[in-house]
Every structure is written in structure tokens, then in C-alpha cells.
CSV table of N, CA and C and ligand atoms in Angstrom, one decimal:
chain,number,residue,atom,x,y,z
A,5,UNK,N,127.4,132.5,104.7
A,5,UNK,CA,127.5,131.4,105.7
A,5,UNK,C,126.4,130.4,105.3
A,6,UNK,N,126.9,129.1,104.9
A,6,UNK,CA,125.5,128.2,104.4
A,6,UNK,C,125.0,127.7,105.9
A,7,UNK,N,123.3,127.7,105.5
A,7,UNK,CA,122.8,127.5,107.0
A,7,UNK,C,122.9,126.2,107.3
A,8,UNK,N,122.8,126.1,108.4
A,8,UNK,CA,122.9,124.6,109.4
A,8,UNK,C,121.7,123.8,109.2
A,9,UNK,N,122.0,122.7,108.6
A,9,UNK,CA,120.4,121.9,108.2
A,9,UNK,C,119.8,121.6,109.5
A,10,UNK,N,118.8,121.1,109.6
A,10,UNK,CA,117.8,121.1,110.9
A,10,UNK,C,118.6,119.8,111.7
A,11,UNK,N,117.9,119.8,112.9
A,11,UNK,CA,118.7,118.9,113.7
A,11,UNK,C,117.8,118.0,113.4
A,12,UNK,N,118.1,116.5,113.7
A,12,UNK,CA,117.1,115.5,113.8
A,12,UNK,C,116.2,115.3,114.8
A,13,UNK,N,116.0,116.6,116.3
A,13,UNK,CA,115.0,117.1,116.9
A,13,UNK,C,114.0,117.8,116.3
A,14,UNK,N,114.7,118.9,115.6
A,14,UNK,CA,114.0,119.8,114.9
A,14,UNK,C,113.1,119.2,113.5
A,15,UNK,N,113.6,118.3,113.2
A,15,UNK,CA,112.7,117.3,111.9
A,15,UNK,C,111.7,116.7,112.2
A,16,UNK,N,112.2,116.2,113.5
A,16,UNK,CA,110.9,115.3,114.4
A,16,UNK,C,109.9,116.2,114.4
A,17,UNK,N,110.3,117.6,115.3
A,17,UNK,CA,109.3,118.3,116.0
A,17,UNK,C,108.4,118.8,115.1
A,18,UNK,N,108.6,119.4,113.6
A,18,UNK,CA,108.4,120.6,112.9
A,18,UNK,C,107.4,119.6,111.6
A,19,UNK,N,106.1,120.1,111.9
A,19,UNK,CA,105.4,119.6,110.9
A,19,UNK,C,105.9,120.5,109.5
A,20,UNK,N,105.5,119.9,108.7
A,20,UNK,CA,105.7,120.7,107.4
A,20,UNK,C,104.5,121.6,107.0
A,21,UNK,N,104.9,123.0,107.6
A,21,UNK,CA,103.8,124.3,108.0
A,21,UNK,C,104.0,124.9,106.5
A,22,UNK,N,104.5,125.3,105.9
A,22,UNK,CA,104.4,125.8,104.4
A,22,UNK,C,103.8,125.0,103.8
A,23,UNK,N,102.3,125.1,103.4
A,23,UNK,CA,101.7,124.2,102.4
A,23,UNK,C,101.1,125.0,101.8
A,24,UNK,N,100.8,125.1,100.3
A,24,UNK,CA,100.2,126.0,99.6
A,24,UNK,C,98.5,125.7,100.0
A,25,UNK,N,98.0,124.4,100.3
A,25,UNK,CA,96.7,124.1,100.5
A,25,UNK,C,96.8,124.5,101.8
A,26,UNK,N,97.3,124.5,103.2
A,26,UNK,CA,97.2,124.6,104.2
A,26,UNK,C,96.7,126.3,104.3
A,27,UNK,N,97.9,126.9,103.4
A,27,UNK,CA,97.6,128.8,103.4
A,27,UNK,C,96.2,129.0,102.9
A,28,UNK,N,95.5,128.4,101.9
A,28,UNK,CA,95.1,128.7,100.9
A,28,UNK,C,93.7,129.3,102.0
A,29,UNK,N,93.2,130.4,100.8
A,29,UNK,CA,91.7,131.0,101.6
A,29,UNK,C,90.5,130.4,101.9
A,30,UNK,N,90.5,129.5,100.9
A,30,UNK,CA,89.4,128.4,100.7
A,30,UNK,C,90.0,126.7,101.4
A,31,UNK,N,90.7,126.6,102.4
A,31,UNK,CA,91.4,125.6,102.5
A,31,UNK,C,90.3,124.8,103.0
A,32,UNK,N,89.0,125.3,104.0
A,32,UNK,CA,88.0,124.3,103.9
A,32,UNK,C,87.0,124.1,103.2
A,33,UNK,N,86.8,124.5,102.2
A,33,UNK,CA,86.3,123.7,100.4
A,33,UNK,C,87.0,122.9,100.0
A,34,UNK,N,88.4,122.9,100.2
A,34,UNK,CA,89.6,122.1,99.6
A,34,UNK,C,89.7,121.0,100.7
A,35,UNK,N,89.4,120.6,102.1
A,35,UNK,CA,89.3,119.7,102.9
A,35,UNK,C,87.8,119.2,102.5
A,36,UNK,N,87.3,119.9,102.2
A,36,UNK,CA,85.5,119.4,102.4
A,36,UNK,C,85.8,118.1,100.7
A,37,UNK,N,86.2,118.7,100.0
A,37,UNK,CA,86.1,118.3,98.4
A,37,UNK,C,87.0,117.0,98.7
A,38,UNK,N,88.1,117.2,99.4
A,38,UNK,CA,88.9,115.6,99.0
A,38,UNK,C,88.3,115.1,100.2
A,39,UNK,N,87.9,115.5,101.7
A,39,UNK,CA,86.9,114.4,101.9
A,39,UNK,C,85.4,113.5,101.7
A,40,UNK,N,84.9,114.4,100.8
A,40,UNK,CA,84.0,113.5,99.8
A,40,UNK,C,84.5,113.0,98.8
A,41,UNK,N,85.8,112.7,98.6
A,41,UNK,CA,86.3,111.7,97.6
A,41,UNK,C,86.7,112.4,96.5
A,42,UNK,N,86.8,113.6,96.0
A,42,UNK,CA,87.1,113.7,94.9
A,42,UNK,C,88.9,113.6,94.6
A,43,UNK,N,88.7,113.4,93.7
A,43,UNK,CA,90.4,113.2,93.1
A,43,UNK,C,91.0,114.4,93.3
A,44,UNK,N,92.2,114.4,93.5
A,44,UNK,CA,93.2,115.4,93.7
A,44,UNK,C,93.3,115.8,92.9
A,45,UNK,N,93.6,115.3,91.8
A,45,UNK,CA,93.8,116.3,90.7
A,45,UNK,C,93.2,117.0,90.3
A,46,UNK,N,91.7,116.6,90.3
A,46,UNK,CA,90.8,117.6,89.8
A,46,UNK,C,90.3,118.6,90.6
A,47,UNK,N,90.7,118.4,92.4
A,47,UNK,CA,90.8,119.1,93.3
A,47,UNK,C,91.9,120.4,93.0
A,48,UNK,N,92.9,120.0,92.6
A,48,UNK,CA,94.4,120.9,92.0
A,48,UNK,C,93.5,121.9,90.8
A,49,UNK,N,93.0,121.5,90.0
A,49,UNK,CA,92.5,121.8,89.2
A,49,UNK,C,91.7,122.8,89.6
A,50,UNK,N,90.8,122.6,90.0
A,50,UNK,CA,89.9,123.6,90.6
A,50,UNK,C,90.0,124.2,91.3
A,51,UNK,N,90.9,124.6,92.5
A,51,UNK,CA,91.2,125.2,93.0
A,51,UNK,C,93.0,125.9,92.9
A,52,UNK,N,93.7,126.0,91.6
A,52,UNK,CA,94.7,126.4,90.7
A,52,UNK,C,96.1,125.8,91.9
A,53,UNK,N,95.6,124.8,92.0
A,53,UNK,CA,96.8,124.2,93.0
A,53,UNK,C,98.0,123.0,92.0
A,54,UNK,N,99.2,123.0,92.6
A,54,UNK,CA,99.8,122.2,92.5
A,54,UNK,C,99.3,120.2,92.6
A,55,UNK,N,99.7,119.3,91.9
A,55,UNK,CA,98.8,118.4,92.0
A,55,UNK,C,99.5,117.8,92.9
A,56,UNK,N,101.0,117.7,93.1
A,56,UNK,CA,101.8,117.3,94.3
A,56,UNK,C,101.4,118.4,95.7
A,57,UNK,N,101.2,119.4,95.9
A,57,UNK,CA,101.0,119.9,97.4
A,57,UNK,C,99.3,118.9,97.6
A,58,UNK,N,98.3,119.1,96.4
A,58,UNK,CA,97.7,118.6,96.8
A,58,UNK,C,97.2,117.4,97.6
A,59,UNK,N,98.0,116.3,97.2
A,59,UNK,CA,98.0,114.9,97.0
A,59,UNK,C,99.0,115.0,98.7
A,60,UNK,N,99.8,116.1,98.9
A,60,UNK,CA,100.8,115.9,100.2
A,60,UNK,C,99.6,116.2,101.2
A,61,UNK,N,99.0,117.4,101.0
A,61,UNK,CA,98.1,117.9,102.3
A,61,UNK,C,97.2,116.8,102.2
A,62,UNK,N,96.5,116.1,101.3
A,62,UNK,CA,95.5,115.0,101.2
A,62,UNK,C,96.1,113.6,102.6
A,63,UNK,N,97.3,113.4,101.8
A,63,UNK,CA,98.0,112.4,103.0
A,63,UNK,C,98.6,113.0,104.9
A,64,UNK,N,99.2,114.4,104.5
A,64,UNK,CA,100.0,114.6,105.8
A,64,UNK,C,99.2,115.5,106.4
A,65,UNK,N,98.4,116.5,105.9
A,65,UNK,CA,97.8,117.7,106.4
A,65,UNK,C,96.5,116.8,107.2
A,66,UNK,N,95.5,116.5,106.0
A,66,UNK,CA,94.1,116.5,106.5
A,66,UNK,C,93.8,116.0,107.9
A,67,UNK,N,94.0,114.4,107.8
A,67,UNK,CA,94.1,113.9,109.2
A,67,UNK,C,94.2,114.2,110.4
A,68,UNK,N,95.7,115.4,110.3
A,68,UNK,CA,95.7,116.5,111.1
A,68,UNK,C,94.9,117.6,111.7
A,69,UNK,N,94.1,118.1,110.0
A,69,UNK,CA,93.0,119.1,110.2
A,69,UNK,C,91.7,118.6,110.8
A,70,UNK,N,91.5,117.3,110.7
A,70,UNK,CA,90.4,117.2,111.1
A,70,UNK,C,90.5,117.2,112.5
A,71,UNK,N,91.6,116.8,113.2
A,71,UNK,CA,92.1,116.6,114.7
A,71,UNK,C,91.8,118.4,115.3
A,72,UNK,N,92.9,118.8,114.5
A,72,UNK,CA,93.1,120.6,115.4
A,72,UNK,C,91.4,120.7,115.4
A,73,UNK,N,91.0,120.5,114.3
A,73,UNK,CA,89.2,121.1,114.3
A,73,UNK,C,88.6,120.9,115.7
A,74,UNK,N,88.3,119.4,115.7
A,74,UNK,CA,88.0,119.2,117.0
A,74,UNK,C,88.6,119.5,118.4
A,75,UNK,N,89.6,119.7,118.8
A,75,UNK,CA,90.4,120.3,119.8
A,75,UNK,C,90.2,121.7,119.7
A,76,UNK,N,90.1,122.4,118.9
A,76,UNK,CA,90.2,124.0,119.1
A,76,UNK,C,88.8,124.3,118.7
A,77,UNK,N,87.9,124.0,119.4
A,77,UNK,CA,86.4,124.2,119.6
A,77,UNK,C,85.6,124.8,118.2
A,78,UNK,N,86.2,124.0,117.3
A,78,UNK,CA,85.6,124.1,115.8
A,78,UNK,C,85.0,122.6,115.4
A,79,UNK,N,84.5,122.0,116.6
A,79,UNK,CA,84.0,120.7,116.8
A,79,UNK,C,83.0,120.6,115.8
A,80,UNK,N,82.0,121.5,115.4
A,80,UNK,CA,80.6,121.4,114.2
A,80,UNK,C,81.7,121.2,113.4
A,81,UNK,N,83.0,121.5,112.7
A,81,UNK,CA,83.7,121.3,111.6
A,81,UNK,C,84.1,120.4,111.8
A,82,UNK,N,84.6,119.3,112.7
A,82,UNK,CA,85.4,117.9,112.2
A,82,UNK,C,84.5,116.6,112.4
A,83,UNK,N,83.3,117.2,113.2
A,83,UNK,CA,82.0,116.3,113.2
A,83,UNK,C,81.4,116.7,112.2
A,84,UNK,N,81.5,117.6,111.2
A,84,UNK,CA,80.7,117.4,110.1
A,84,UNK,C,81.5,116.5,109.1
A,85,UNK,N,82.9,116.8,108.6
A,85,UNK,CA,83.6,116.2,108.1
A,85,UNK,C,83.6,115.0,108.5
A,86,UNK,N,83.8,114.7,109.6
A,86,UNK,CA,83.5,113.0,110.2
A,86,UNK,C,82.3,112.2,109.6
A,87,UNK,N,81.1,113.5,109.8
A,87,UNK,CA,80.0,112.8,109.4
A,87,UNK,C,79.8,112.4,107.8
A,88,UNK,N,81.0,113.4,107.3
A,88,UNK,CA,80.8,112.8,105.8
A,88,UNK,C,81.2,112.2,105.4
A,89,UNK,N,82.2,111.2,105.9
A,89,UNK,CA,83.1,109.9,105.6
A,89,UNK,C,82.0,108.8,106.2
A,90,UNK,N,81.2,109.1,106.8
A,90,UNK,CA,80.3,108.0,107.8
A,90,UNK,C,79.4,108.1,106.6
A,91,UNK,N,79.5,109.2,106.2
A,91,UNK,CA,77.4,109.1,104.9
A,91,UNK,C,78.2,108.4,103.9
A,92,UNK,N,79.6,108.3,103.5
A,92,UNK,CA,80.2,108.3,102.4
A,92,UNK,C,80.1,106.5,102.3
A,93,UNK,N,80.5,106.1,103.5
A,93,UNK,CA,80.8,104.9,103.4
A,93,UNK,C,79.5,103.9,103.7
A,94,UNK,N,78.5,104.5,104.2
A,94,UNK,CA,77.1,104.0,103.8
A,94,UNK,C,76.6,103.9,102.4
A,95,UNK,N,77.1,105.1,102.1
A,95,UNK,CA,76.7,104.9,100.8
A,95,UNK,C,77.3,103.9,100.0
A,96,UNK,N,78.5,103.7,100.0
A,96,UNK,CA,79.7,103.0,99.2
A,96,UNK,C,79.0,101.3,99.6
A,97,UNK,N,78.7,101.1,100.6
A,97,UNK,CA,78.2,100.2,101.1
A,97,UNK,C,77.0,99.7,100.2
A,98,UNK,N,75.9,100.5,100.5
A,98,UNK,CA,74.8,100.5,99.8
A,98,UNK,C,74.7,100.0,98.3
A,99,UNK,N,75.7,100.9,97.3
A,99,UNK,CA,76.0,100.8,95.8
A,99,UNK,C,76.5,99.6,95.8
A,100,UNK,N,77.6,99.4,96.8
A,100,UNK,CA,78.1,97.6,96.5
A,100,UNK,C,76.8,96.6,96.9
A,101,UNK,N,76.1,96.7,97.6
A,101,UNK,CA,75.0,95.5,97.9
A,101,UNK,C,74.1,96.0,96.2
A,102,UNK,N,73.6,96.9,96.1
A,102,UNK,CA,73.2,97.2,95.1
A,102,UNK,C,73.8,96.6,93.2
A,103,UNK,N,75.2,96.8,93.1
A,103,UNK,CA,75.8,96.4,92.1
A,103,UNK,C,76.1,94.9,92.4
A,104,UNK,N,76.3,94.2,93.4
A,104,UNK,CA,76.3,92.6,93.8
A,104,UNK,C,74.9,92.1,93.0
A,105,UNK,N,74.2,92.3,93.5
A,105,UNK,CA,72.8,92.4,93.6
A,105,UNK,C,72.3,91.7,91.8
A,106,UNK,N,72.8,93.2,90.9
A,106,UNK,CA,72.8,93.7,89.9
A,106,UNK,C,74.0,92.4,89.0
A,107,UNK,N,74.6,92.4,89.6
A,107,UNK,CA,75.7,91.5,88.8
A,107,UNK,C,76.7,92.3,88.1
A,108,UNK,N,76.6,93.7,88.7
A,108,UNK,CA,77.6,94.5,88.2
A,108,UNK,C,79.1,94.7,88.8
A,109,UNK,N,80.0,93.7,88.4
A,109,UNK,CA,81.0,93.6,89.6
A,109,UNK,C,82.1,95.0,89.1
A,110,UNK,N,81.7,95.5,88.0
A,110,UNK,CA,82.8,96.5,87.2
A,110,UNK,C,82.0,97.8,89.0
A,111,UNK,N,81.2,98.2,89.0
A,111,UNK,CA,80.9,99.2,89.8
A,111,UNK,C,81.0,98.6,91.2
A,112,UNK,N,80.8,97.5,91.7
A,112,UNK,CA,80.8,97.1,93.2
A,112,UNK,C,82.3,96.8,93.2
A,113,UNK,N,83.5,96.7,92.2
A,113,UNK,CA,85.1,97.1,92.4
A,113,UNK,C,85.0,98.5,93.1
A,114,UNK,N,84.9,99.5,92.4
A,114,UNK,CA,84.8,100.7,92.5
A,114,UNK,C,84.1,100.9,93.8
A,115,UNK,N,83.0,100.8,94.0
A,115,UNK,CA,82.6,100.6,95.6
A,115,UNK,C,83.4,100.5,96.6
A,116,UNK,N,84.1,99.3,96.4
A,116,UNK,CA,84.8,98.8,97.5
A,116,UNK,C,86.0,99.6,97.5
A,117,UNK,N,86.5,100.2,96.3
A,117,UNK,CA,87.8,101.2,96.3
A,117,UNK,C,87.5,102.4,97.1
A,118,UNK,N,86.3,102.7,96.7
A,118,UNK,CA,85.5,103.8,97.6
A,118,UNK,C,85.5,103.3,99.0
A,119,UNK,N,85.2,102.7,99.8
A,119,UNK,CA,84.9,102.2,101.1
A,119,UNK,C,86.5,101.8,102.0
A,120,UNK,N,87.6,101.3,101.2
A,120,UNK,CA,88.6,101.3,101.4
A,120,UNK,C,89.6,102.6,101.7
A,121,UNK,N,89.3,103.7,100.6
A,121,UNK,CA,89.9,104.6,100.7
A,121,UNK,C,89.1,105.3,102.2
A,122,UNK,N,87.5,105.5,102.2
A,122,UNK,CA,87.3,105.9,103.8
A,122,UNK,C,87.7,105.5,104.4
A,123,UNK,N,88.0,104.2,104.4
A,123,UNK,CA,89.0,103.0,105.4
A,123,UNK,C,90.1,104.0,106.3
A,124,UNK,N,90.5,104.5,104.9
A,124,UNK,CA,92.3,104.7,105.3
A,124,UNK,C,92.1,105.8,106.3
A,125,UNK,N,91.4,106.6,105.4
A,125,UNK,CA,91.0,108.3,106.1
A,125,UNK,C,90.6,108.0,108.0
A,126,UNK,N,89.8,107.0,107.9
A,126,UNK,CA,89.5,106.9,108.9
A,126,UNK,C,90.5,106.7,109.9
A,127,UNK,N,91.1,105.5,109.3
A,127,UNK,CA,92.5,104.7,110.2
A,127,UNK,C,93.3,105.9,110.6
A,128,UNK,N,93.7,106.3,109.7
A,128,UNK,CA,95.1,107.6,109.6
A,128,UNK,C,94.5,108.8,110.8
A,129,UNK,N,92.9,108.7,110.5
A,129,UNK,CA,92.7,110.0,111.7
A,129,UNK,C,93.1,109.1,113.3
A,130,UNK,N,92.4,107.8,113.4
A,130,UNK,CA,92.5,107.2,114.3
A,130,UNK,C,94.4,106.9,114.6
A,131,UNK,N,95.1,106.8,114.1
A,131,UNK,CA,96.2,106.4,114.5
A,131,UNK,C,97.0,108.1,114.7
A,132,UNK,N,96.6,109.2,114.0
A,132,UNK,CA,97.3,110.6,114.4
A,132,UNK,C,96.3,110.6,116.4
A,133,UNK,N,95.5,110.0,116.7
A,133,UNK,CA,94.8,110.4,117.8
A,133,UNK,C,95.9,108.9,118.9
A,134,UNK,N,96.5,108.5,118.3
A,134,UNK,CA,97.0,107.6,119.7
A,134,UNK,C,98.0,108.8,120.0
A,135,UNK,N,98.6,109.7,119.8
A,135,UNK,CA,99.5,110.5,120.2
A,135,UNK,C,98.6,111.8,121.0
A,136,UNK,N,97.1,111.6,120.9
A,136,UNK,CA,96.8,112.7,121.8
A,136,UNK,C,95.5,111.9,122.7
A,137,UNK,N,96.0,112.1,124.0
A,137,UNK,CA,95.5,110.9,125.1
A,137,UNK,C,94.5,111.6,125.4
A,138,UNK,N,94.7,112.8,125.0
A,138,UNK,CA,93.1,113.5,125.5
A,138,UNK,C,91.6,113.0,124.6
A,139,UNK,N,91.9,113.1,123.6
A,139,UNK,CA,90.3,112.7,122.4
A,139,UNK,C,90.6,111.4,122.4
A,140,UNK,N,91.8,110.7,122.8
A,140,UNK,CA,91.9,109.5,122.3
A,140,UNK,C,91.4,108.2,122.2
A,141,UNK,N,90.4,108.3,123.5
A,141,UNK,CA,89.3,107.3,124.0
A,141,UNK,C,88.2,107.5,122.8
A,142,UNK,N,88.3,108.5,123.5
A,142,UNK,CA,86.8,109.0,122.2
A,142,UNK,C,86.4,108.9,121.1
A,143,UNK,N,87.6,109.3,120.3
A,143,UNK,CA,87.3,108.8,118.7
A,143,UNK,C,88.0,107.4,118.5
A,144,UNK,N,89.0,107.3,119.2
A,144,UNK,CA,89.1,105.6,119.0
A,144,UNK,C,88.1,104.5,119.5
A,145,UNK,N,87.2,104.9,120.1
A,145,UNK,CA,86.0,104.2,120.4
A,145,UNK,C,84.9,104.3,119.1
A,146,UNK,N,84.8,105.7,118.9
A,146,UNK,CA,84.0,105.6,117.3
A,146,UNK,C,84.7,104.7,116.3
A,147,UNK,N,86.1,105.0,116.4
A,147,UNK,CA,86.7,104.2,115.3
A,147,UNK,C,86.2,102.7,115.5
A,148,UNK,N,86.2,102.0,116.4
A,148,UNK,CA,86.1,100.5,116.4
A,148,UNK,C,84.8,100.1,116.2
A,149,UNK,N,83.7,101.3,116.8
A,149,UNK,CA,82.7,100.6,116.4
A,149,UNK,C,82.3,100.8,115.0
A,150,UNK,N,82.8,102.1,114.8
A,150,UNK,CA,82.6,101.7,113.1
A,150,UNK,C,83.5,100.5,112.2
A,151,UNK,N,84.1,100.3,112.5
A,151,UNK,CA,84.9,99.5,112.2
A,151,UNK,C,84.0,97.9,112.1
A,152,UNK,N,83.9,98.0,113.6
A,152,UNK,CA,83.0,96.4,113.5
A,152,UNK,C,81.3,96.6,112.7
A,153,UNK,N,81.0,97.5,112.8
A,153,UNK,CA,79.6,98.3,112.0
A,153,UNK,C,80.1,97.4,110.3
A,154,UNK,N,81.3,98.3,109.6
A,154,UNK,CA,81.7,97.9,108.5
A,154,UNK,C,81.5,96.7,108.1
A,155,UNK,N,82.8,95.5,109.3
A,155,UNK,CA,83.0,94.6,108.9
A,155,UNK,C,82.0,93.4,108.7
A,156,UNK,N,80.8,93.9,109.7
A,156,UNK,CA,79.5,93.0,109.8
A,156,UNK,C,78.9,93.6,108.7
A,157,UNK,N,78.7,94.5,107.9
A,157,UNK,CA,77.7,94.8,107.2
A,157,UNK,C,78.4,94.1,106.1
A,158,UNK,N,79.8,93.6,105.7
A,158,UNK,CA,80.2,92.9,104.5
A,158,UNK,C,80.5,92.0,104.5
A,159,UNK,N,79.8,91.1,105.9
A,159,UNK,CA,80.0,89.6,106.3
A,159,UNK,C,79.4,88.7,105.1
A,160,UNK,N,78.4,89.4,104.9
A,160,UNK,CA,77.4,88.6,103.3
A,160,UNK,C,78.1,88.9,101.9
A,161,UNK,N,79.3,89.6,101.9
A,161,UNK,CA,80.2,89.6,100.9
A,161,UNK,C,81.3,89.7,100.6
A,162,UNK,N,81.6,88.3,100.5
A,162,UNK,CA,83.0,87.4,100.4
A,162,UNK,C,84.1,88.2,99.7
A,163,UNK,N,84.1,88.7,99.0
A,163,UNK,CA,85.4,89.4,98.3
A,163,UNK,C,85.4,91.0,98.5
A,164,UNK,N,84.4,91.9,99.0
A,164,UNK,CA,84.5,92.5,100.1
A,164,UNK,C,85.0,92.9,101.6
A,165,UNK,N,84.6,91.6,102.0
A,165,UNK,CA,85.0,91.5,103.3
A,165,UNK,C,86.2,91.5,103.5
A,166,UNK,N,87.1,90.6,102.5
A,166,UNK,CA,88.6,90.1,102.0
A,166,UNK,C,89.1,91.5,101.9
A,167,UNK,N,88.9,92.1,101.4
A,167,UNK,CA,89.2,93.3,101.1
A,167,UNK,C,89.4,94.4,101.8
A,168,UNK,N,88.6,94.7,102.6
A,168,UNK,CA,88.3,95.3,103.9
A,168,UNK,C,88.9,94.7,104.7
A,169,UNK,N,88.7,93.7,105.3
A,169,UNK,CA,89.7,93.4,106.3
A,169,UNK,C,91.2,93.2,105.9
A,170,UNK,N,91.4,93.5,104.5
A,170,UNK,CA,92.6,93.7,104.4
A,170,UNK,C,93.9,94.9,104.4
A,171,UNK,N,92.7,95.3,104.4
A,171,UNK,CA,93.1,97.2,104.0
A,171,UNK,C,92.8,97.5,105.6
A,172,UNK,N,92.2,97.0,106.8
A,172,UNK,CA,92.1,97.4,107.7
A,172,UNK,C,93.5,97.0,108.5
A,173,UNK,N,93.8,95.7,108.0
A,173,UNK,CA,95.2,95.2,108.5
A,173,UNK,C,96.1,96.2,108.5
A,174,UNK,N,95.9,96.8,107.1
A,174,UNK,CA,96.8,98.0,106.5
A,174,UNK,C,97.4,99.0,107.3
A,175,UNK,N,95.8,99.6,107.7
A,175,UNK,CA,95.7,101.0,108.7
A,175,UNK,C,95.6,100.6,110.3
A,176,UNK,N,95.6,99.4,111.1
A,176,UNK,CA,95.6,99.3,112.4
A,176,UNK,C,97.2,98.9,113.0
A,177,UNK,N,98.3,98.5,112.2
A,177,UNK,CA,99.5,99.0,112.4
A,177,UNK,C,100.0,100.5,112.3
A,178,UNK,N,99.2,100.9,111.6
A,178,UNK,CA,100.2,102.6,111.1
A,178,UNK,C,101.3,102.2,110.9
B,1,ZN,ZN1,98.4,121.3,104.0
């Protein structure tokens, strides 16, 4: 008897729970590592993972993980993770005023790729939280003020700022 494909309830409802990274024993070294930025692949790599599950839980999982953390009273874990997208993007900040500075526009690119990608992470946690009304004040209020935190700190840098606020356009629709 071939089974009955899912209903288009059941698609809606049913996150995609088989993830090799989601099972995995070390799955928060493998959250901690792609949220300090490192590449997926070499995340895959190092941890003998597929480079597609990885790159899937990167986009559809994490966002989510950081959420359950905080909800199911593992709050030191999604405030620490929080707090390392917040050191990350100080820093990314920093190395761009720094390589501006320097006249090194090959590494203040790269910067701003850096500070964009937090962008997203950030946005994506912020837009999985309009579906939960309970945290939703809360970290959508961090979100904006970091947000305006961001956009003032790259007011003094014109193709920066372009940039960022463009990628912010990106993530405040979802
Ligand atoms: Zn996953």
C-alpha cells in the first residue's frame, strides 16, 4: 500500500525533525561554531557532517534553537549565543572603522560581509519570535535597539551604511 503523502496541514505543522545536525551529540559545538561565523563547510568538515544538512540546520534549525533555548529555561545558552553575535558584530564593526581607516577596502568588504551575515542571523531570530507573543516584546525590543545601535555606528560610513541598511530591508520583511 503506497503511503499517503502528508496533508498540506501536516506540512505546515511538522518542522523538519530528522536532521543529522539537530541529532548529532555535539549539536551545541556545531551551533556555537556556525554562530561565530565559521563556514559550513568546514563546520561539515569537522564535525563528519553532510555539507547540505549542514548549510539546512544553519538556515532552518538554528534560529529556532536559539528560541527553544530561551523558552525551556536554558536561557545561559541562547543569551550566551546572543551574546556572541553581539561581540561578533562589534567586532566586525571595529575591523571596518579600522581597515577604512587603513585604506584597506579588500578587508572592510569582508567586514561588512561579516556584520551583514550577523544582520541576517539576527533578523531571522527576530522574525521566528513574531510567531511567539510571549518573548516577543522582549527580544524584538533588543532587536531594534540593536539595530538602531548598528545603524548609527555606520552613519560615518557611506558604503556601509548602504549596505546595512540594505540587507536590513532584506530581513525586516521576512
Ligand atoms: Zn537541524
Amino acid at each position: 500500500m503506497p503511503p499517503a503523502g502528508p496533508s498540506a496541514r501536516e506540512k505546515v505543522n511538522s518542522m523538519p525533525r530528522r536532521c543529522t545536525v539537530c541529532d548529532h551529540p555535539e549539536k551545541h559545538s556545531i551551533d556555537e561554531a556556525l554562530v561565530s561565523g565559521a563556514p559550513y563547510r568546514s563546520v561539515a568538515k569537522r564535525f563528519d557532517l553532510s555539507e547540505n544538512a549542514v548549510y539546512r540546520h544553519k538556515t532552518e534549525h538554528l534560529p529556532v534553537h536559539l528560541l527553544k533555548a530561551r523558552e525551556v529555561e536554558d536561557v545561559a545558552q541562547a543569551d550566551d549565543l546572543l551574546d556572541q553575535v553581539r561581540d561578533l558584530q562589534t567586532h566586525a564593526i571595529d575591523i571596518l572603522e579600522r581597515a577604512e581607516k587603513a585604506g584597506d577596502l579588500r578587508t572592510a568588504l569582508a567586514a561588512i560581509s561579516q556584520a551583514r551575515g550577523n544582520l541576517g542571523l539576527l533578523g531571522k531570530l527576530a522574525g521566528e519570535l513574531d510567531e511567539r507573543p510571549v518573548v516577543n516584546l522582549n527580544v524584538s525590543a533588543e532587536w531594534l535597539e540593536l539595530r538602531a545601535v548598528i545603524v548609527g555606528a555606520l552613519e560615518p560610513h557611506p558604503a556601509a551604511h548602504t549596505a546595512v541598511l540594505r540587507a536590513l530591508e532584506g530581513v525586516g520583511d521576512g
